[in-house]
mmCIF file of C-alpha atoms in Angstrom:
data_model
loop_
_atom_site.group_PDB
_atom_site.id
_atom_site.type_symbol
_atom_site.label_atom_id
_atom_site.label_comp_id
_atom_site.label_asym_id
_atom_site.label_seq_id
_atom_site.Cartn_x
_atom_site.Cartn_y
_atom_site.Cartn_z
ATOM 1 C CA MET A 901 -48.563 22.147 -69.702
ATOM 2 C CA ILE A 902 -48.690 19.094 -71.950
ATOM 3 C CA ASP A 903 -52.070 17.386 -72.297
ATOM 4 C CA PHE A 904 -51.620 13.619 -72.428
ATOM 5 C CA THR A 905 -55.350 12.837 -72.682
ATOM 6 C CA ASN A 906 -55.300 11.852 -76.349
ATOM 7 C CA ALA A 907 -51.874 10.210 -76.370
ATOM 8 C CA MET A 908 -51.770 6.643 -77.680
ATOM 9 C CA GLU A 909 -52.042 4.093 -74.868
ATOM 10 C CA GLU A 910 -50.251 0.744 -74.627
ATOM 11 C CA PHE A 911 -50.716 -2.139 -72.221
ATOM 12 C CA ASN A 912 -49.114 -1.171 -68.933
ATOM 13 C CA ASN A 913 -46.236 -3.398 -67.825
ATOM 14 C CA TYR A 914 -44.782 -1.182 -65.094
ATOM 15 C CA LYS A 915 -44.834 -2.226 -61.454
ATOM 16 C CA GLY A 916 -45.336 -0.088 -58.357
ATOM 17 C CA SER A 917 -48.147 1.025 -56.067
ATOM 18 C CA GLU A 918 -49.314 4.138 -57.923
ATOM 19 C CA LYS A 919 -52.041 4.330 -60.571
ATOM 20 C CA LYS A 920 -50.367 4.585 -63.959
ATOM 21 C CA LYS A 921 -50.708 4.368 -67.723
ATOM 22 C CA THR A 922 -48.229 3.651 -70.499
ATOM 23 C CA LEU A 923 -48.578 6.376 -73.115
ATOM 24 C CA ILE A 924 -46.769 7.288 -76.334
ATOM 25 C CA TYR A 925 -46.048 10.984 -76.785
ATOM 26 C CA ASN A 926 -43.878 12.383 -79.607
ATOM 27 C CA ASN A 927 -42.829 8.816 -80.459
ATOM 28 C CA LYS A 928 -41.486 8.224 -76.954
ATOM 29 C CA LYS A 929 -42.847 5.872 -74.329
ATOM 30 C CA TYR A 930 -43.819 7.314 -70.942
ATOM 31 C CA LEU A 931 -44.911 5.848 -67.657
ATOM 32 C CA VAL A 932 -47.567 8.371 -66.622
ATOM 33 C CA LYS A 933 -48.280 8.393 -62.887
ATOM 34 C CA PHE A 934 -51.707 9.325 -61.560
ATOM 35 C CA PRO A 935 -52.882 10.197 -58.055
ATOM 36 C CA ASP A 936 -53.720 7.110 -56.036
ATOM 37 C CA PRO A 937 -57.299 7.393 -54.642
ATOM 38 C CA ILE A 938 -56.475 4.838 -51.931
ATOM 39 C CA ARG A 939 -53.840 7.159 -50.510
ATOM 40 C CA GLU A 940 -56.284 10.041 -50.588
ATOM 41 C CA LYS A 941 -59.067 8.225 -48.698
ATOM 42 C CA ASN A 942 -60.474 10.239 -45.779
ATOM 43 C CA LYS A 943 -58.102 13.101 -46.496
ATOM 44 C CA ASN A 944 -58.516 16.079 -48.769
ATOM 45 C CA ILE A 945 -55.182 15.746 -50.535
ATOM 46 C CA SER A 946 -54.646 17.451 -53.878
ATOM 47 C CA TYR A 947 -53.723 14.959 -56.582
ATOM 48 C CA ILE A 948 -50.926 17.259 -57.711
ATOM 49 C CA ASN A 949 -48.529 16.510 -54.853
ATOM 50 C CA ASN A 950 -47.117 13.178 -56.016
ATOM 51 C CA ALA A 951 -46.557 14.593 -59.477
ATOM 52 C CA PHE A 952 -44.547 17.461 -58.053
ATOM 53 C CA SER A 953 -42.511 15.155 -55.827
ATOM 54 C CA GLU A 954 -41.588 12.974 -58.799
ATOM 55 C CA TYR A 955 -40.797 15.919 -61.039
ATOM 56 C CA VAL A 956 -38.808 17.975 -58.531
ATOM 57 C CA GLY A 957 -36.945 15.012 -57.030
ATOM 58 C CA SER A 958 -35.857 13.730 -60.444
ATOM 59 C CA ASN A 959 -34.729 17.149 -61.588
ATOM 60 C CA ILE A 960 -32.712 17.769 -58.416
ATOM 61 C CA PHE A 961 -30.813 14.566 -59.171
ATOM 62 C CA LYS A 962 -30.261 15.889 -62.697
ATOM 63 C CA ILE A 963 -29.076 19.293 -61.433
ATOM 64 C CA CYS A 964 -26.566 17.442 -59.226
ATOM 65 C CA GLY A 965 -25.047 15.749 -62.268
ATOM 66 C CA PHE A 966 -26.758 12.356 -62.181
ATOM 67 C CA GLU A 967 -27.985 10.538 -65.245
ATOM 68 C CA THR A 968 -31.700 10.682 -64.532
ATOM 69 C CA GLN A 969 -34.983 9.660 -66.078
ATOM 70 C CA ASN A 970 -36.618 12.556 -67.938
ATOM 71 C CA THR A 971 -39.870 13.718 -66.358
ATOM 72 C CA ILE A 972 -42.641 16.027 -67.565
ATOM 73 C CA LEU A 973 -45.480 17.632 -65.638
ATOM 74 C CA GLY A 974 -48.709 17.290 -67.566
ATOM 75 C CA LYS A 975 -52.451 16.878 -67.359
ATOM 76 C CA TYR A 976 -54.886 14.122 -68.227
ATOM 77 C CA LYS A 977 -58.673 14.369 -68.360
ATOM 78 C CA TYR A 978 -60.561 11.342 -67.057
ATOM 79 C CA LYS A 979 -64.376 11.364 -66.820
ATOM 80 C CA GLU A 980 -64.465 15.169 -67.100
ATOM 81 C CA LYS A 981 -61.944 15.560 -64.271
ATOM 82 C CA GLU A 982 -58.552 17.016 -65.126
ATOM 83 C CA LYS A 983 -55.692 15.439 -63.226
ATOM 84 C CA ILE A 984 -52.114 16.619 -62.891
ATOM 85 C CA VAL A 985 -49.751 13.780 -63.791
ATOM 86 C CA CYS A 986 -46.039 13.170 -64.061
ATOM 87 C CA ALA A 987 -44.856 11.513 -67.246
ATOM 88 C CA CYS A 988 -41.626 9.552 -66.819
ATOM 89 C CA GLU A 989 -39.775 8.739 -70.036
ATOM 90 C CA ASP A 990 -38.827 5.084 -70.486
ATOM 91 C CA PHE A 991 -35.028 4.881 -70.805
ATOM 92 C CA THR A 992 -35.053 1.237 -71.913
ATOM 93 C CA ASP A 993 -35.273 0.149 -75.547
ATOM 94 C CA ASP A 994 -34.580 -2.867 -77.759
ATOM 95 C CA GLU A 995 -30.893 -2.599 -76.900
ATOM 96 C CA HIS A 996 -31.003 -1.688 -73.192
ATOM 97 C CA ILE A 997 -32.710 -3.728 -70.458
ATOM 98 C CA LEU A 998 -33.305 -2.583 -66.880
ATOM 99 C CA TYR A 999 -32.491 -5.051 -64.118
ATOM 100 C CA GLU A 1000 -33.688 -3.792 -60.759
ATOM 101 C CA PHE A 1001 -31.546 -4.510 -57.726
ATOM 102 C CA GLU A 1002 -34.165 -6.830 -56.222
ATOM 103 C CA ASN A 1003 -33.747 -9.178 -59.189
ATOM 104 C CA LEU A 1004 -29.991 -9.112 -58.747
ATOM 105 C CA ALA A 1005 -30.432 -9.911 -55.056
ATOM 106 C CA LEU A 1006 -32.654 -12.911 -55.847
ATOM 107 C CA SER A 1007 -29.968 -14.431 -58.049
ATOM 108 C CA THR A 1008 -26.969 -13.730 -55.796
ATOM 109 C CA ASN A 1009 -27.649 -15.522 -52.517
ATOM 110 C CA PRO A 1010 -30.097 -18.435 -52.739
ATOM 111 C CA ASP A 1011 -29.972 -18.958 -48.977
ATOM 112 C CA LYS A 1012 -31.157 -15.518 -47.858
ATOM 113 C CA LYS A 1013 -34.117 -13.251 -48.505
ATOM 114 C CA ILE A 1014 -32.652 -9.847 -49.310
ATOM 115 C CA GLU A 1015 -34.736 -6.868 -48.295
ATOM 116 C CA THR A 1016 -33.419 -3.404 -47.355
ATOM 117 C CA GLU A 1017 -30.934 -4.264 -44.603
ATOM 118 C CA LEU A 1018 -27.792 -2.311 -45.500
ATOM 119 C CA SER A 1019 -25.375 -5.166 -44.786
ATOM 120 C CA ASP A 1020 -27.384 -7.468 -47.093
ATOM 121 C CA ILE A 1021 -27.357 -4.893 -49.888
ATOM 122 C CA MET A 1022 -23.588 -4.462 -49.565
ATOM 123 C CA GLU A 1023 -23.130 -8.240 -49.528
ATOM 124 C CA VAL A 1024 -25.005 -8.614 -52.816
ATOM 125 C CA ILE A 1025 -22.947 -5.823 -54.404
ATOM 126 C CA GLU A 1026 -19.710 -7.483 -53.258
ATOM 127 C CA GLU A 1027 -20.671 -11.016 -54.260
ATOM 128 C CA ASN A 1028 -22.326 -10.487 -57.631
ATOM 129 C CA LYS A 1029 -19.835 -11.029 -60.442
ATOM 130 C CA MET A 1030 -21.834 -9.239 -63.146
ATOM 131 C CA ILE A 1031 -21.383 -5.735 -61.735
ATOM 132 C CA ASN A 1032 -18.437 -3.514 -60.879
ATOM 133 C CA THR A 1033 -18.338 -3.570 -57.066
ATOM 134 C CA ILE A 1034 -16.407 -0.329 -56.520
ATOM 135 C CA GLU A 1035 -18.408 1.682 -59.056
ATOM 136 C CA THR A 1036 -21.737 0.327 -57.792
ATOM 137 C CA LYS A 1037 -20.949 1.170 -54.173
ATOM 138 C CA GLU A 1038 -19.926 4.694 -55.140
ATOM 139 C CA LYS A 1039 -23.104 5.233 -57.172
ATOM 140 C CA PHE A 1040 -25.247 3.759 -54.393
ATOM 141 C CA TRP A 1041 -23.866 6.120 -51.744
ATOM 142 C CA GLU A 1042 -24.034 9.134 -54.030
ATOM 143 C CA MET A 1043 -27.697 8.298 -54.662
ATOM 144 C CA PHE A 1044 -28.157 7.946 -50.891
ATOM 145 C CA VAL A 1045 -26.791 11.466 -50.306
ATOM 146 C CA ILE A 1046 -29.179 13.112 -52.773
ATOM 147 C CA ASP A 1047 -32.056 10.994 -51.494
ATOM 148 C CA SER A 1048 -31.243 12.416 -48.065
ATOM 149 C CA LEU A 1049 -31.378 15.944 -49.495
ATOM 150 C CA ILE A 1050 -34.845 15.462 -50.999
ATOM 151 C CA GLY A 1051 -36.111 13.205 -48.199
ATOM 152 C CA ASN A 1052 -36.844 10.112 -50.281
ATOM 153 C CA THR A 1053 -38.498 7.652 -47.910
ATOM 154 C CA ASP A 1054 -38.920 4.796 -50.384
ATOM 155 C CA ARG A 1055 -35.680 3.963 -52.204
ATOM 156 C CA HIS A 1056 -36.287 0.228 -51.927
ATOM 157 C CA ASN A 1057 -34.661 -2.564 -53.933
ATOM 158 C CA GLY A 1058 -37.214 -2.290 -56.702
ATOM 159 C CA ASN A 1059 -36.558 1.295 -57.792
ATOM 160 C CA TRP A 1060 -32.866 1.378 -58.564
ATOM 161 C CA GLY A 1061 -30.760 -0.950 -60.634
ATOM 162 C CA PHE A 1062 -28.650 -1.546 -63.705
ATOM 163 C CA LEU A 1063 -28.843 -1.211 -67.466
ATOM 164 C CA LEU A 1064 -27.619 -4.082 -69.618
ATOM 165 C CA ASN A 1065 -26.542 -3.330 -73.164
ATOM 166 C CA LYS A 1066 -27.523 -6.499 -75.022
ATOM 167 C CA LYS A 1067 -25.122 -5.825 -77.896
ATOM 168 C CA THR A 1068 -21.990 -5.138 -75.877
ATOM 169 C CA GLY A 1069 -22.836 -6.962 -72.655
ATOM 170 C CA LYS A 1070 -21.886 -3.848 -70.685
ATOM 171 C CA VAL A 1071 -23.656 -3.360 -67.355
ATOM 172 C CA SER A 1072 -23.945 0.163 -65.919
ATOM 173 C CA PHE A 1073 -25.762 1.844 -63.033
ATOM 174 C CA SER A 1074 -29.172 2.843 -64.370
ATOM 175 C CA PRO A 1075 -30.457 6.403 -64.592
ATOM 176 C CA ILE A 1076 -32.150 7.533 -61.376
ATOM 177 C CA TYR A 1077 -35.897 6.912 -61.429
ATOM 178 C CA ASP A 1078 -38.960 6.749 -59.145
ATOM 179 C CA CYS A 1079 -38.591 9.725 -56.796
ATOM 180 C CA GLY A 1080 -42.312 10.101 -56.060
ATOM 181 C CA SER A 1081 -41.944 9.506 -52.318
ATOM 182 C CA CYS A 1082 -39.681 12.490 -51.690
ATOM 183 C CA LEU A 1083 -40.604 15.935 -50.353
ATOM 184 C CA ASN A 1084 -43.588 14.842 -48.246
ATOM 185 C CA PRO A 1085 -46.198 14.392 -50.987
ATOM 186 C CA MET A 1086 -48.941 13.570 -48.466
ATOM 187 C CA LEU A 1087 -48.871 17.033 -46.888
ATOM 188 C CA GLU A 1088 -51.596 19.382 -48.087
ATOM 189 C CA ASP A 1089 -51.006 23.063 -48.804
ATOM 190 C CA GLU A 1090 -53.257 23.931 -45.866
ATOM 191 C CA GLU A 1091 -50.974 21.947 -43.554
ATOM 192 C CA LEU A 1092 -47.909 23.650 -45.000
ATOM 193 C CA LYS A 1093 -49.413 27.087 -44.348
ATOM 194 C CA LYS A 1094 -49.748 26.286 -40.642
ATOM 195 C CA MET A 1095 -46.283 24.797 -40.272
ATOM 196 C CA HIS A 1096 -43.894 26.719 -38.000
ATOM 197 C CA GLU A 1097 -40.142 26.923 -38.574
ATOM 198 C CA THR A 1098 -39.443 24.474 -35.733
ATOM 199 C CA GLU A 1099 -41.896 21.954 -37.182
ATOM 200 C CA LEU A 1100 -40.282 22.226 -40.597
ATOM 201 C CA LYS A 1101 -36.816 21.732 -39.139
ATOM 202 C CA ASN A 1102 -37.991 18.659 -37.225
ATOM 203 C CA LEU A 1103 -39.535 17.306 -40.409
ATOM 204 C CA ALA A 1104 -36.260 17.868 -42.265
ATOM 205 C CA ILE A 1105 -34.153 16.150 -39.608
ATOM 206 C CA ASN A 1106 -36.507 13.297 -38.739
ATOM 207 C CA CYS A 1107 -36.656 11.778 -42.203
ATOM 208 C CA TYR A 1108 -35.968 8.075 -42.617
ATOM 209 C CA SER A 1109 -34.728 5.990 -45.501
ATOM 210 C CA CYS A 1110 -36.373 2.606 -46.038
ATOM 211 C CA ILE A 1111 -32.828 1.183 -45.917
ATOM 212 C CA LYS A 1112 -32.202 -0.375 -42.527
ATOM 213 C CA GLU A 1113 -29.217 -0.859 -40.266
ATOM 214 C CA ASN A 1114 -29.583 -3.561 -37.619
ATOM 215 C CA GLY A 1115 -33.272 -3.797 -38.430
ATOM 216 C CA LYS A 1116 -34.010 -0.087 -37.960
ATOM 217 C CA LYS A 1117 -34.667 2.453 -40.693
ATOM 218 C CA ILE A 1118 -31.758 4.845 -41.174
ATOM 219 C CA ASN A 1119 -32.341 8.463 -40.191
ATOM 220 C CA TYR A 1120 -30.704 10.280 -43.095
ATOM 221 C CA MET A 1121 -29.388 13.333 -41.293
ATOM 222 C CA SER A 1122 -28.220 11.516 -38.152
ATOM 223 C CA TYR A 1123 -26.435 8.909 -40.245
ATOM 224 C CA ILE A 1124 -24.643 11.528 -42.299
ATOM 225 C CA LYS A 1125 -23.682 13.629 -39.271
ATOM 226 C CA GLN A 1126 -22.260 10.643 -37.405
ATOM 227 C CA ARG A 1127 -19.747 10.058 -40.223
ATOM 228 C CA LYS A 1128 -19.239 6.469 -39.128
ATOM 229 C CA ASN A 1129 -19.607 5.143 -42.668
ATOM 230 C CA SER A 1130 -16.571 6.157 -44.698
ATOM 231 C CA GLU A 1131 -18.216 5.211 -48.003
ATOM 232 C CA CYS A 1132 -21.090 7.593 -47.292
ATOM 233 C CA SER A 1133 -18.714 10.359 -46.200
ATOM 234 C CA ASN A 1134 -16.570 9.864 -49.298
ATOM 235 C CA ALA A 1135 -19.682 10.160 -51.461
ATOM 236 C CA ILE A 1136 -20.362 13.547 -49.869
ATOM 237 C CA LYS A 1137 -16.797 14.598 -50.682
ATOM 238 C CA ARG A 1138 -17.239 13.580 -54.312
ATOM 239 C CA ILE A 1139 -20.599 15.157 -55.050
ATOM 240 C CA PHE A 1140 -21.160 18.038 -52.644
ATOM 241 C CA ASN A 1141 -19.830 20.671 -55.039
ATOM 242 C CA ASN A 1142 -22.340 19.418 -57.632
ATOM 243 C CA ILE A 1143 -25.233 20.346 -55.335
ATOM 244 C CA ASP A 1144 -25.998 23.795 -56.693
ATOM 245 C CA ILE A 1145 -28.516 24.998 -54.119
ATOM 246 C CA ASN A 1146 -29.130 28.268 -55.995
ATOM 247 C CA LYS A 1147 -29.930 26.385 -59.188
ATOM 248 C CA ILE A 1148 -32.287 24.085 -57.274
ATOM 249 C CA ILE A 1149 -34.116 27.077 -55.768
ATOM 250 C CA GLU A 1150 -34.332 28.768 -59.163
ATOM 251 C CA PHE A 1151 -35.737 25.583 -60.699
ATOM 252 C CA ILE A 1152 -38.451 25.303 -58.040
ATOM 253 C CA ASP A 1153 -39.388 28.979 -58.384
ATOM 254 C CA LYS A 1154 -39.993 28.522 -62.127
ATOM 255 C CA ILE A 1155 -42.594 25.759 -61.777
ATOM 256 C CA GLU A 1156 -45.687 27.713 -62.783
ATOM 257 C CA THR A 1157 -48.378 25.303 -61.625
ATOM 258 C CA MET A 1158 -47.060 24.857 -58.080
ATOM 259 C CA SER A 1159 -48.515 26.889 -55.221
ATOM 260 C CA LYS A 1160 -46.322 29.495 -53.555
ATOM 261 C CA VAL A 1161 -46.655 27.814 -50.162
ATOM 262 C CA ARG A 1162 -45.418 24.483 -51.583
ATOM 263 C CA LYS A 1163 -42.504 26.188 -53.311
ATOM 264 C CA GLU A 1164 -41.452 27.815 -50.043
ATOM 265 C CA PHE A 1165 -41.793 24.514 -48.202
ATOM 266 C CA TYR A 1166 -39.655 22.669 -50.758
ATOM 267 C CA LYS A 1167 -36.972 25.333 -50.732
ATOM 268 C CA SER A 1168 -36.858 25.575 -46.942
ATOM 269 C CA ILE A 1169 -36.706 21.866 -46.188
ATOM 270 C CA ILE A 1170 -34.118 21.211 -48.897
ATOM 271 C CA ASN A 1171 -31.977 24.121 -47.692
ATOM 272 C CA CYS A 1172 -32.167 22.847 -44.093
ATOM 273 C CA ARG A 1173 -30.795 19.463 -45.152
ATOM 274 C CA TYR A 1174 -28.264 21.092 -47.479
ATOM 275 C CA GLU A 1175 -26.752 23.030 -44.566
ATOM 276 C CA ILE A 1176 -26.313 19.815 -42.571
ATOM 277 C CA ILE A 1177 -24.618 18.087 -45.515
ATOM 278 C CA ARG A 1178 -22.462 21.171 -46.110
ATOM 279 C CA ASN A 1179 -21.330 21.186 -42.485
ATOM 280 C CA VAL A 1180 -20.293 17.532 -42.747
ATOM 281 C CA TYR A 1181 -18.464 18.242 -46.003
ATOM 282 C CA GLU A 1182 -16.557 21.223 -44.573
ATOM 283 C CA ASN A 1183 -15.543 19.357 -41.424
#
């Protein structure tokens, strides 16, 4: 496991709720995420969970064929305490700038505050003249499908967006990033040990996106099973065969620093959702 303790540090300019540092490792810039002590207050949660969620979620996107931010599991010693961290490689540079969707939303409709209501998001995508509407919608729904697989509860307007090439002026959907809220990072290993099959299934099914429809958060599995959104269903048609469940399971099994009980939990809950998506695809 890579030790980032002595890596060169730069001023941090990344947003988000988690504790983080900007470090240079092997001449590359990384956003290194730390456990948030506020989230751990009054609960004996291992700091490793968020790091695993980020690392596994990002790599599942990559396994499914998405351009995705590179992530590394590592360690960092702070005041004699060794912490497990997830280092997320910065995919921007002097030539490429990231514009998050929330910034696009601010500039598209001056008369409306755009949050995570689905109809508002679609309206911005349709109205903004700087992006390819068809391509953006397809990428959005494909991202939605994999977020449903990993149970990402926080894909808000500030953690997906577009890359602008300053030389060519080309705008493209950015690599996938910020998957730290997937796979129930707040659950301790002790809780996972006590979890029955029915509880796990309920947890898999009752998972909500932060994207809303008519003011209510979308239940991923219910939304997909209802098949009332043709763009979502078409995204499943396009990408289902890229979801290599055996490769995902193999990847999880090879993570040396993860407990066996967490590995089994990840594999079981992902497989439960995979079977629902597969059933929709086949029918």
